[in-house]
Coordinates of C-alpha atoms and ligand atoms in Angstrom, one line a residue:
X1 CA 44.1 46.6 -31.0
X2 CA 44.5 44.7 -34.2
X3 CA 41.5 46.2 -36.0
X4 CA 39.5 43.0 -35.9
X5 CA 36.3 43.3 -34.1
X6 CA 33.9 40.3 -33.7
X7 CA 30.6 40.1 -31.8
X8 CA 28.1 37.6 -30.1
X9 CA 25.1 38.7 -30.6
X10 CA 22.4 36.5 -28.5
X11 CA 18.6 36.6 -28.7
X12 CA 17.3 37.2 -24.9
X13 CA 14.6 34.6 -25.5
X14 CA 16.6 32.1 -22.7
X15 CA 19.3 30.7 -21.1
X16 CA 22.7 30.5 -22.6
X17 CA 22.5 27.3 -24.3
X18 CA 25.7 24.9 -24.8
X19 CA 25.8 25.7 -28.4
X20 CA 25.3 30.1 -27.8
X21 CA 28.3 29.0 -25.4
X22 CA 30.3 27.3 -27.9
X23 CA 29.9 30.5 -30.6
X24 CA 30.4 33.2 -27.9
X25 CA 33.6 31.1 -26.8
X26 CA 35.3 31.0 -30.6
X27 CA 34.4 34.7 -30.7
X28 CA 36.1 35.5 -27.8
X29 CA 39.2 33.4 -28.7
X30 CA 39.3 35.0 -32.0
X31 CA 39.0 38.6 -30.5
X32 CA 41.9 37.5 -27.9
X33 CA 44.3 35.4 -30.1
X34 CA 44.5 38.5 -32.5
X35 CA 44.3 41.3 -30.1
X36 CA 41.4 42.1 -31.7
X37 CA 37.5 43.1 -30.2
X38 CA 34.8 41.6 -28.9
X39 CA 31.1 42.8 -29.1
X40 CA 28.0 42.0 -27.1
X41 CA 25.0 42.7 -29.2
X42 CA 21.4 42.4 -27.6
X43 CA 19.8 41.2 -30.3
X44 CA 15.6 42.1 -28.6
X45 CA 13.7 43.1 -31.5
X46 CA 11.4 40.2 -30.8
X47 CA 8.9 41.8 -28.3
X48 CA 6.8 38.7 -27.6
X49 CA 9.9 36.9 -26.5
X50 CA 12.7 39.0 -25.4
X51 CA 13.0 39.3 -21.8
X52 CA 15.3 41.3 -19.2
X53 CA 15.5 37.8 -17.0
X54 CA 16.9 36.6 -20.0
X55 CA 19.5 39.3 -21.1
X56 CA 20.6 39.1 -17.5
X57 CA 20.9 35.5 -17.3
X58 CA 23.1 35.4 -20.2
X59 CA 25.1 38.0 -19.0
X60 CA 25.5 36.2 -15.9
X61 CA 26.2 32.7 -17.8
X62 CA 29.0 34.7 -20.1
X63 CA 30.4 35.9 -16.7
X64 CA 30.6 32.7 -14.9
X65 CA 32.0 31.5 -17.9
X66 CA 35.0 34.0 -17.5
X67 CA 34.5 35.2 -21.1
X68 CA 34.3 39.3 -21.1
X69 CA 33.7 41.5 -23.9
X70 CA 35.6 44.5 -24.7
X71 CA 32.0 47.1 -25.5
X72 CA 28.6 46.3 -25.3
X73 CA 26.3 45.9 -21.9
X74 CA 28.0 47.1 -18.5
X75 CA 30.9 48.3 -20.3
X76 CA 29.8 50.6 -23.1
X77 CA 31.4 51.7 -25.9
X78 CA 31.7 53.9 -29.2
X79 CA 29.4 52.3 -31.2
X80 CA 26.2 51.9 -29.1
X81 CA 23.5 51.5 -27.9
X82 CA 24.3 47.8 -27.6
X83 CA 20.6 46.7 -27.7
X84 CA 18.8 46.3 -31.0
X85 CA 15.3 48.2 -29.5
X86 CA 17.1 50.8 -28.5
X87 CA 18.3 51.2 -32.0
X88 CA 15.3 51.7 -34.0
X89 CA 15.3 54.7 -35.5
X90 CA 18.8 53.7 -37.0
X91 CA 17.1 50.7 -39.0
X92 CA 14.3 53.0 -40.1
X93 CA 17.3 55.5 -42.2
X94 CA 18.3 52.1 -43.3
X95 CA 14.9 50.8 -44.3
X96 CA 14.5 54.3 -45.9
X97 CA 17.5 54.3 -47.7
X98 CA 16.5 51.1 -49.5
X99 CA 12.7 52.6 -50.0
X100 CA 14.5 54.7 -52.3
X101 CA 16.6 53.0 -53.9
X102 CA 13.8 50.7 -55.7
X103 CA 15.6 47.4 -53.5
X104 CA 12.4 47.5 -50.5
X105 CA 8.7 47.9 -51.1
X106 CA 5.9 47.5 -48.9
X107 CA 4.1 44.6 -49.0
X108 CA 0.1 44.9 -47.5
X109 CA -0.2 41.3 -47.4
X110 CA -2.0 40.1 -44.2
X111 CA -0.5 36.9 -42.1
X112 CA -4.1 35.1 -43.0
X113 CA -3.8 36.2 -46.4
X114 CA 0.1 35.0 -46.3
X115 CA -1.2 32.1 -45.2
X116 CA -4.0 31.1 -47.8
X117 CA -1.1 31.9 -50.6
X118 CA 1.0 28.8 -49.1
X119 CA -1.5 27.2 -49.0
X120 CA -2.7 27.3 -52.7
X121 CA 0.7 27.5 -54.0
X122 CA 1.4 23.8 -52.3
X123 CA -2.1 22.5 -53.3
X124 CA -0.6 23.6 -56.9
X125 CA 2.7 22.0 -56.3
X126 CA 4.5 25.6 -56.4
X127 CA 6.8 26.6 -54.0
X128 CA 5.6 28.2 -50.9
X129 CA 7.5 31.3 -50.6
X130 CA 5.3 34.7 -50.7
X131 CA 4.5 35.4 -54.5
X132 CA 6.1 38.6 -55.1
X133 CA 2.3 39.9 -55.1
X134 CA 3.0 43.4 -53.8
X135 CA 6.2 43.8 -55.9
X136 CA 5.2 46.5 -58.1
X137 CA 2.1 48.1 -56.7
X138 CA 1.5 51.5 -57.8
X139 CA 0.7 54.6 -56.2
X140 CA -2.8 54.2 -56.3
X141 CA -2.9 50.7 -55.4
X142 CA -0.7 51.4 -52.3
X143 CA -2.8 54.1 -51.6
X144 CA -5.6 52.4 -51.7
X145 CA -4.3 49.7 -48.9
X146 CA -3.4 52.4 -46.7
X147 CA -6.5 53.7 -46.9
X148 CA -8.1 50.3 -46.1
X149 CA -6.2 50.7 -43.2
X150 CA -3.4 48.1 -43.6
X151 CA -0.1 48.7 -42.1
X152 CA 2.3 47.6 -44.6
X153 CA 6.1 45.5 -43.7
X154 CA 8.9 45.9 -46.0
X155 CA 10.3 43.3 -48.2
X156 CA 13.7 42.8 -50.0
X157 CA 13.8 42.8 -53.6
X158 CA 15.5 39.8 -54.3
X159 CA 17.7 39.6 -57.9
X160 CA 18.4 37.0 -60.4
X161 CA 21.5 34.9 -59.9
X162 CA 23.0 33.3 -57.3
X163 CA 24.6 34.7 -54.5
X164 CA 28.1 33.0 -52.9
X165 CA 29.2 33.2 -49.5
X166 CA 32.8 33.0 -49.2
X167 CA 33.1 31.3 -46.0
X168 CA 36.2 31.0 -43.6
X169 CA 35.7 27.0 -42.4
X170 CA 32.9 26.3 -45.3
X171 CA 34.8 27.5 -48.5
X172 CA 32.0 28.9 -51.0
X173 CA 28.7 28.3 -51.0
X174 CA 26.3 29.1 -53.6
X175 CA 22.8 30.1 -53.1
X176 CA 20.1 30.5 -55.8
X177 CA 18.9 33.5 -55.6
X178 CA 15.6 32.0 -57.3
X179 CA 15.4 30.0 -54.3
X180 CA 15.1 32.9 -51.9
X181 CA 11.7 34.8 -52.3
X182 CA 11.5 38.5 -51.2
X183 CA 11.9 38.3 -47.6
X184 CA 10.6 40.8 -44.6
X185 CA 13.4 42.8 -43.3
X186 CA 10.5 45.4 -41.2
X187 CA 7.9 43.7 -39.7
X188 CA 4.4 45.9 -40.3
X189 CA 4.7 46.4 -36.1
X190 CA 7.7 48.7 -37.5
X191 CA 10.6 46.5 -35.9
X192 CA 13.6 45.1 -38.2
X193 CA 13.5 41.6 -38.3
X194 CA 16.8 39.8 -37.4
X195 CA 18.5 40.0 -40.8
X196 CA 18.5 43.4 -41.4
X197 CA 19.3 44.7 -38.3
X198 CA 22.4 41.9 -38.3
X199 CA 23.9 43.5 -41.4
X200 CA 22.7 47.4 -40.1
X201 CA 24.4 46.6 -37.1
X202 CA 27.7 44.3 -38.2
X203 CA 28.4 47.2 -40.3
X204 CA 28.0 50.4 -38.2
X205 CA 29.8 48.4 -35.4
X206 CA 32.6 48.4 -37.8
X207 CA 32.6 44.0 -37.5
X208 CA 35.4 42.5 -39.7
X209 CA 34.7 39.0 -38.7
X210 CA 31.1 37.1 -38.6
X211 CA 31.6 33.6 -36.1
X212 CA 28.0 32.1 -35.7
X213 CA 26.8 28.8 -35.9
X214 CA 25.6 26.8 -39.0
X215 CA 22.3 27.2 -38.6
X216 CA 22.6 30.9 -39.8
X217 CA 24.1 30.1 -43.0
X218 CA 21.2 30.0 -44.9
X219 CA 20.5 34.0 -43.2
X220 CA 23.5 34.9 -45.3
X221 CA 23.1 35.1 -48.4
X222 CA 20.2 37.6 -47.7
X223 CA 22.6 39.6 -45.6
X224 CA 24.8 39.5 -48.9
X225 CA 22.1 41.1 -50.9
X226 CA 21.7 43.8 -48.2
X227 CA 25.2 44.6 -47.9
X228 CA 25.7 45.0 -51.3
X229 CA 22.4 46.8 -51.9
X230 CA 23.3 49.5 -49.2
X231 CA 26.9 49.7 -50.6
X232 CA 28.5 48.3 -47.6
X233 CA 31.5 46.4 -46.8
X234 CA 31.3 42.6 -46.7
X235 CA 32.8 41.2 -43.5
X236 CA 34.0 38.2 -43.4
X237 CA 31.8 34.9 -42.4
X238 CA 32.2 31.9 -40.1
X239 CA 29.5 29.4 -39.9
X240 CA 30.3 26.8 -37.2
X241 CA 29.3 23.3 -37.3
X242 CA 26.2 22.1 -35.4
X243 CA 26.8 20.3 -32.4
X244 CA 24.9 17.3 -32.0
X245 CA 23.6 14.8 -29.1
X246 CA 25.5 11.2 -29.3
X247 CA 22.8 9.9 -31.4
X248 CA 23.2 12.6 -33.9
X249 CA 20.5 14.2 -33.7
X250 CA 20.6 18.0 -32.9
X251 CA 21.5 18.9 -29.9
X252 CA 18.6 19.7 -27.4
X253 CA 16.8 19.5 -24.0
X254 CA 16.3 15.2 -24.5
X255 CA 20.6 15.1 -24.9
X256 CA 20.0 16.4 -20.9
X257 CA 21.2 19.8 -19.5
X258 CA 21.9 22.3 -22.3
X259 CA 22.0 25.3 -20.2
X260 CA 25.2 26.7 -18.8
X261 CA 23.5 27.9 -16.3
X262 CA 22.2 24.2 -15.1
X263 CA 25.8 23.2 -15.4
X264 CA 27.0 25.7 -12.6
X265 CA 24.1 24.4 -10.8
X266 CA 25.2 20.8 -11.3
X267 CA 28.7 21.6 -9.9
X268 CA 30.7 22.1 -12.5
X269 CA 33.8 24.5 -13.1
X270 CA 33.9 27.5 -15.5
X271 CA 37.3 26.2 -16.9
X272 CA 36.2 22.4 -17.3
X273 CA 33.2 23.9 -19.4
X274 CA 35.4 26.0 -21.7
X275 CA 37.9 23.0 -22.2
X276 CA 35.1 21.1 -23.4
X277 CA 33.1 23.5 -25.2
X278 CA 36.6 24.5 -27.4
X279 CA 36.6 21.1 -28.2
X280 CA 33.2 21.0 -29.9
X281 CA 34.3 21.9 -33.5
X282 CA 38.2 23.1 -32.7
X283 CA 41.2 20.8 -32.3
X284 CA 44.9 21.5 -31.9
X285 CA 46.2 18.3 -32.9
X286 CA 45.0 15.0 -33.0
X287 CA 46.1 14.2 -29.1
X288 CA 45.8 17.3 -26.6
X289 CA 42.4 18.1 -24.7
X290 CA 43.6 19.9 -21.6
X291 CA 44.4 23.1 -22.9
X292 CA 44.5 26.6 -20.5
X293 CA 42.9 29.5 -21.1
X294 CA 46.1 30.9 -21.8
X295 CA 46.8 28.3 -23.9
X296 CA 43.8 28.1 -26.0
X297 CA 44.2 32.3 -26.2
X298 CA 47.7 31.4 -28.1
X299 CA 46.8 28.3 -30.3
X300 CA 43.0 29.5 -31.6
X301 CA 43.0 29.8 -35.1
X302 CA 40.3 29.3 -37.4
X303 CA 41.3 27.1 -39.3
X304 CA 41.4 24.3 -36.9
X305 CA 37.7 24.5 -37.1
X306 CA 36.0 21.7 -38.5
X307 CA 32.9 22.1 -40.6
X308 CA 31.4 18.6 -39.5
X309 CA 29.1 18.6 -36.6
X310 CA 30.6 18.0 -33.3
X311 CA 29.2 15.4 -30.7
X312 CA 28.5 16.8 -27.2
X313 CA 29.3 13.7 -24.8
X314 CA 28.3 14.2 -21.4
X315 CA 30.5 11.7 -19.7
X316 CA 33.7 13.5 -21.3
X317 CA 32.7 16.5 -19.7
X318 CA 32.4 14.6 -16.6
X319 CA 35.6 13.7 -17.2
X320 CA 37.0 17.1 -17.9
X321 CA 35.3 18.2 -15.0
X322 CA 37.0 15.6 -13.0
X323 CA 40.3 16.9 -14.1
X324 CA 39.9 20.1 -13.4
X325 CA 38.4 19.5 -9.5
X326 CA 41.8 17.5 -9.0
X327 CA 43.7 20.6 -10.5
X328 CA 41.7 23.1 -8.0
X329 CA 43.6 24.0 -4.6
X330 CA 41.5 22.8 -1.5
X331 CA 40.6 26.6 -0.2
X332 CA 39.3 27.7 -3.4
X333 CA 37.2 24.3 -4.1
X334 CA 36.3 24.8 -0.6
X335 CA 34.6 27.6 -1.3
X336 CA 32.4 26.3 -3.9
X337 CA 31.6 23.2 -1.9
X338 CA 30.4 25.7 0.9
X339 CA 27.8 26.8 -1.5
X340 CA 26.6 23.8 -2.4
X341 CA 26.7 22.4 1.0
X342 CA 24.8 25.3 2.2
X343 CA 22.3 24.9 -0.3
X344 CA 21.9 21.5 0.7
X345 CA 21.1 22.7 3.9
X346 CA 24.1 20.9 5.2
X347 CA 26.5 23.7 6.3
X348 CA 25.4 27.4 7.2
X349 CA 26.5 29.8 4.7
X350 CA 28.8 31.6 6.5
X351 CA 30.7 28.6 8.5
X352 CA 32.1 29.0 12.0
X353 CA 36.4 28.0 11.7
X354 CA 35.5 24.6 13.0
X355 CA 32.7 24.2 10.6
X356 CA 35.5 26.1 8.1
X357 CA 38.2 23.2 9.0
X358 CA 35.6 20.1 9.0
X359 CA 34.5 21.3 5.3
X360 CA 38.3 21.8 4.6
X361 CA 39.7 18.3 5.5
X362 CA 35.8 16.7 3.6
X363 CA 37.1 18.7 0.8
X364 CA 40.4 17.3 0.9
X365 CA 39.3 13.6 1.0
X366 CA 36.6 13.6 -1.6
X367 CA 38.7 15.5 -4.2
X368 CA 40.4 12.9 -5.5
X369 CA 36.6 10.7 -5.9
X370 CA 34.4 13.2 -7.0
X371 CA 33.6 14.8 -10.8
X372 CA 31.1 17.6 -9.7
X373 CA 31.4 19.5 -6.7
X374 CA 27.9 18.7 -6.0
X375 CA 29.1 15.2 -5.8
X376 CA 30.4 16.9 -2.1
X377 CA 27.0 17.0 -1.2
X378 CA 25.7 13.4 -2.8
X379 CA 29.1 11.7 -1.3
X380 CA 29.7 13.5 1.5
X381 CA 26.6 14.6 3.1
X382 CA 26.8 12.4 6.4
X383 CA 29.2 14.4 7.5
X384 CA 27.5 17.0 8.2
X385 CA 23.8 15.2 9.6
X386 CA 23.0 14.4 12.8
X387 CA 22.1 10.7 12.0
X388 CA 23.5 8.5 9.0
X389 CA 20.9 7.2 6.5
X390 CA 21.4 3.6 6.0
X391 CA 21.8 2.1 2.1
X392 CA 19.3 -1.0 2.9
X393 CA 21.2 -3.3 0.7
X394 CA 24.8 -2.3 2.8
X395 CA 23.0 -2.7 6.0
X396 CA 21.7 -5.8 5.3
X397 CA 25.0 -7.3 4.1
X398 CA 27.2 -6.1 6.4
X399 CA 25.3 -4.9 10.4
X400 CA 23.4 -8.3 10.1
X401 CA 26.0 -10.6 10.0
X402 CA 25.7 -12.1 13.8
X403 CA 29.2 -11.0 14.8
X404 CA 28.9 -7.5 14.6
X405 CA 26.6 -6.2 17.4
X406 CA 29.6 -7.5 20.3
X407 CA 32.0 -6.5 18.2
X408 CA 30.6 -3.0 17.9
X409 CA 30.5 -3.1 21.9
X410 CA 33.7 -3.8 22.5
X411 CA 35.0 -1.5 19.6
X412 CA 33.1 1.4 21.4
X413 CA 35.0 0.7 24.4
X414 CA 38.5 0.7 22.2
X415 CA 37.8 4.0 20.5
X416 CA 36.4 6.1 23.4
X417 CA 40.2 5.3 25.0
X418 CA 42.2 6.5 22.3
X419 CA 44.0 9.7 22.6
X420 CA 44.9 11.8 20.9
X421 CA 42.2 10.5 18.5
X422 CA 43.6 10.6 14.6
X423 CA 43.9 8.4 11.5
X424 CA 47.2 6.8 12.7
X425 CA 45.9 6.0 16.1
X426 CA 42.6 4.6 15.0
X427 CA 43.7 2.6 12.2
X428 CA 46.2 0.8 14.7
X429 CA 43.7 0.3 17.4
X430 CA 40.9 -1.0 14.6
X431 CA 43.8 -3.3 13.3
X432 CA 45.1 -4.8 16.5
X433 CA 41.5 -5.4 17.5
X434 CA 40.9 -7.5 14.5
X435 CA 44.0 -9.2 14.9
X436 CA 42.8 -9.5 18.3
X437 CA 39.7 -11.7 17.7
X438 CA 40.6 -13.5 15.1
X439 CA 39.0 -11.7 12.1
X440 CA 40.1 -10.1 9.0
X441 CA 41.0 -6.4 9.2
X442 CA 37.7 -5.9 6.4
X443 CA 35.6 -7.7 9.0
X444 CA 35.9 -4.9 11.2
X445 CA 36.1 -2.1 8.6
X446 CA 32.7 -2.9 6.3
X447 CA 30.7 -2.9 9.2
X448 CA 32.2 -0.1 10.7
X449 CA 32.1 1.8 7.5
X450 CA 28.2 1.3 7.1
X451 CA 28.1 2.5 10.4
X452 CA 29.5 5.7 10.4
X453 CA 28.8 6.4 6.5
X454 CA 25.6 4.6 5.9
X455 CA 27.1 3.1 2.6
X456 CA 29.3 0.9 1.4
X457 CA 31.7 3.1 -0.5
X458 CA 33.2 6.0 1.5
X459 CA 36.6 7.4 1.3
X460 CA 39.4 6.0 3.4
X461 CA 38.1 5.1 6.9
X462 CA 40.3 6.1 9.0
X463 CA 40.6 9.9 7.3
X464 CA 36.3 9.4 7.5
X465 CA 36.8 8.9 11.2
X466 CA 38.8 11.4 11.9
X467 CA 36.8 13.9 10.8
X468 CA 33.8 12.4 12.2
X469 CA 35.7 12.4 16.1
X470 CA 35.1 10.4 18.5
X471 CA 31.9 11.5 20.0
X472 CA 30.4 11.2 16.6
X473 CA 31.7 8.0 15.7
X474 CA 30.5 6.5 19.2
X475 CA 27.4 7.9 18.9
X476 CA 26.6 6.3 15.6
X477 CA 28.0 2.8 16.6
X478 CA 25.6 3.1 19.2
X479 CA 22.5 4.0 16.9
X480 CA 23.7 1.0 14.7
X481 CA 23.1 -1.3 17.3
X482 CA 20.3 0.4 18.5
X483 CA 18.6 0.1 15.0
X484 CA 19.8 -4.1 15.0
X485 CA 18.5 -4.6 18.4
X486 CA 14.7 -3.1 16.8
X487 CA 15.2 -5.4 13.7
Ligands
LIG501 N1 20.4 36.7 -32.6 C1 20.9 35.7 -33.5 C2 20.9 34.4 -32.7 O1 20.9 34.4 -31.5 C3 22.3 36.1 -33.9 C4 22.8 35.3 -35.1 C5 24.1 35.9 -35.6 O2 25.1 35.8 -34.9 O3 24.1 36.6 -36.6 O4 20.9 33.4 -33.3
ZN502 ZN1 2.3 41.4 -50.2

């Protein structure tokens, strides 16, 4: 171990989000590329919205992802507990400490009385922020809120000055500490709000390195103030870019699916996601996107992280995901396909071996076509039905024409002889018989196709007849001219 220890620290208030993905990713490549740590902090203080669902579903998302962390939930570790409510009586020494020390004071203040405050400051073109009102209260006067009954929060004496954040992809940035008004960090229900727990935590967890996203960067010059107020250690700080939509606007639920969750849902692979995640913010050089975990784990630095935002294109990680279906051997893609199948209500869960070998050789076909392995299901569902569903448009362009019905007879006739029954000796049968009566070979095969597929577009024919079989592929030349002799 190098020393360096880094953490994610989510909020269980959702889903792991594409962006939560992205900063949890660069930690972990961080922690790995220097042989360093990685932390999972639960970061639950806020009671209305912190959930177990949620802690667990990010856990799950983080393990899907293939991204583990070296303490925290499941694993332990020395520094725990790993979950901020379980840590409260640790914020309180801290809180204490800074009681003392002149840089807290309780502030009686009520939210409606917060409230009417903004409101006259804006009707009197002041700034907003709380007024320093309960600053320097005396004894009495606090005494005499208590008594009223009022349950005071804490607030951060903020200083003159400006504060700078010396930051690893940003370079410095200077805050006014005029700017900042004297901010909560215990809420009067007694819990720590999020930027006092951060730098309590950061620091007895012994973090060297702070990777978060952008949006945190104004948080840090208050965590600054605390650090330096308790007499602790500065880390050092990260703030990644924000990713936005292609219209460049922030990144949310209108860009589409923004959960990772939703994405292993849609059919897409763990490794395709972290390829394009890395991507979002980090570049090698100026040409290579496929990069292995291993790969990445070797080349991550920080600084080959970009401070402008990053643009999440879905149709490159379609791409990507493409890629990565092609690089995946056919038994292990099988085995995703045969949850998606089976969730289609396609397949059973548990396949018989001839189910097992159908699903195979489907699998082995579509590869090539496909950028989602749910596009297994969408592509190559009438395999697996009793009856084909006909596209309306490749029905009527292609089983009306007035040819096909006796040429679909006597087809029937050709097929049910062949044996043994395989790509080769179809295709030659299909092909002579064109040849036969005078037709082109795509004559034959277009009908045929919407016959046994439904659709105009299907994988090779022959390989799609093979693994129909012959009983199958009868049958549904007979239900095709069945349907053309109702029309
Ligand atoms: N709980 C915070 C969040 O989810 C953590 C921010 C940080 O990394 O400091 O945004
Ligand atoms: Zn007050």
């Amino acid at each position: 171990m190098s020393g360096i220890r880094v953490r994610f620290a989510p909020s269980p208030t959702g889903y792991l989000h594409v962006g939560g993905a992205r900063t949890v990713l660069f930690n972990w490549l961080f922690a790995r590329h220097t042989g360093g740590s990685l932390i999972l902090r639960i970061e639950d203080t806020d009671v209305e919205r912190s959930t177990e669902a949620s802690t667990d579903a990010i856990i799950d998302s983080l393990q899907w992802l293939g991204l583990d962390w070296d303490e925290g939930p499941i694993v332990g570790g020395d520094y725990g507990p790993y979950f901020q409510s379980e840590r409260l009586d640790i914020y309180r020494e801290y809180a204490d400490k800074l009681i003392k020390s002149g840089y807290a004071y309780p502030c009686y203040c009520t939210p409606e009385e917060l409230n009417e405050a903004r409101k006259a400051a804006m009707r009197q073109g002041k700034p907003p922020g709380y007024s320093g009102k309960c600053r320097d209260l005396s004894p009495e006067e606090r005494r005499a809120k208590e008594a009223e009954g009022r349950r005071p929060a804490l607030r951060f004496r903020v200083g003159e000055g400006e504060t700078v954040v010396k930051d690893l992809i940003r370079g410095e940035v200077i805050f006014r500490n005029e700017f900042i008004d004297d901010f909560i960090i215990v809420k009067s229900d007694g819990y720590p709000t999020y930027n006092f727990a951060a730098v309590v935590d950061d620091t007895l967890m012994k973090i060297t390195h702070i990777i978060r996203a952008d949006e945190h960067l104004p948080n840090t010059p208050k965590q600054i103030m605390m650090y330096k107020a308790l007499g602790f250690e500065l880390p050092e700080f990260a703030h990644v870019s924000m990713i936005l939509g292609k219209d460049k606007t922030k990144l949310s639920k209108r860009h589409g699916a923004t959960s990772i969750t939703q994405y292993r849902d849609a059919g897409y692979l763990p490794d395709a996601l972290v390829n394009y995640l890395v991507l979002l913010g980090w570049a090698y050089d100026a040409e290579q996107q496929i990069f292995s975990r291993e790969e990445l784990i070797e080349k991550f630095t920080l600084d080959k992280v970009s401070k402008n935002p990053a643009i999440f294109d879905p149709d490159k990680l379609l791409w990507m995901n493409g890629y990565y279906i092609r690089e995946t051997d056919t038994d292990s893609l099988t085995k995703l396909a045969i949850d998606h199948l089976s969730k289609a209500g396609l397949v059973s869960s548990e396949p018989s071996d001839e189910e097992l070998t159908k699903i195979q050789a489907v699998v082995a076909i579509l590869k090539e076509r496909i950028r989602t392995v749910r596009d297994i299901v969408n592509q190559g569902d009438f395999f697996f039905t009793e009856e084909v569903t006909f596209d309306e448009e490749a029905f009527q362009e292609f089983l009306t024409r007035n040819y096909v019905p006796e040429m679909f007879r006597e087809l029937k006739v050709r097929l049910e002889a062949i044996s043994p029954f395989n790509r080769q000796t179809t295709e030659q049968v299909i092909r002579g018989y064109a040849k036969e009566i005078g037709r082109k070979a795509g004559e034959v095969i277009h009908p045929l196709r919407v016959a046994l597929t439904g659709r105009s577009v299907s994988p090779g024919i022959f390989e799609v007849i093979e693994i129909l079989g012959k009983d199958t592929c009868c049958k549904r030349i007979d239900s095709a001219l069945r349907k053309l002799r109702q029309l």
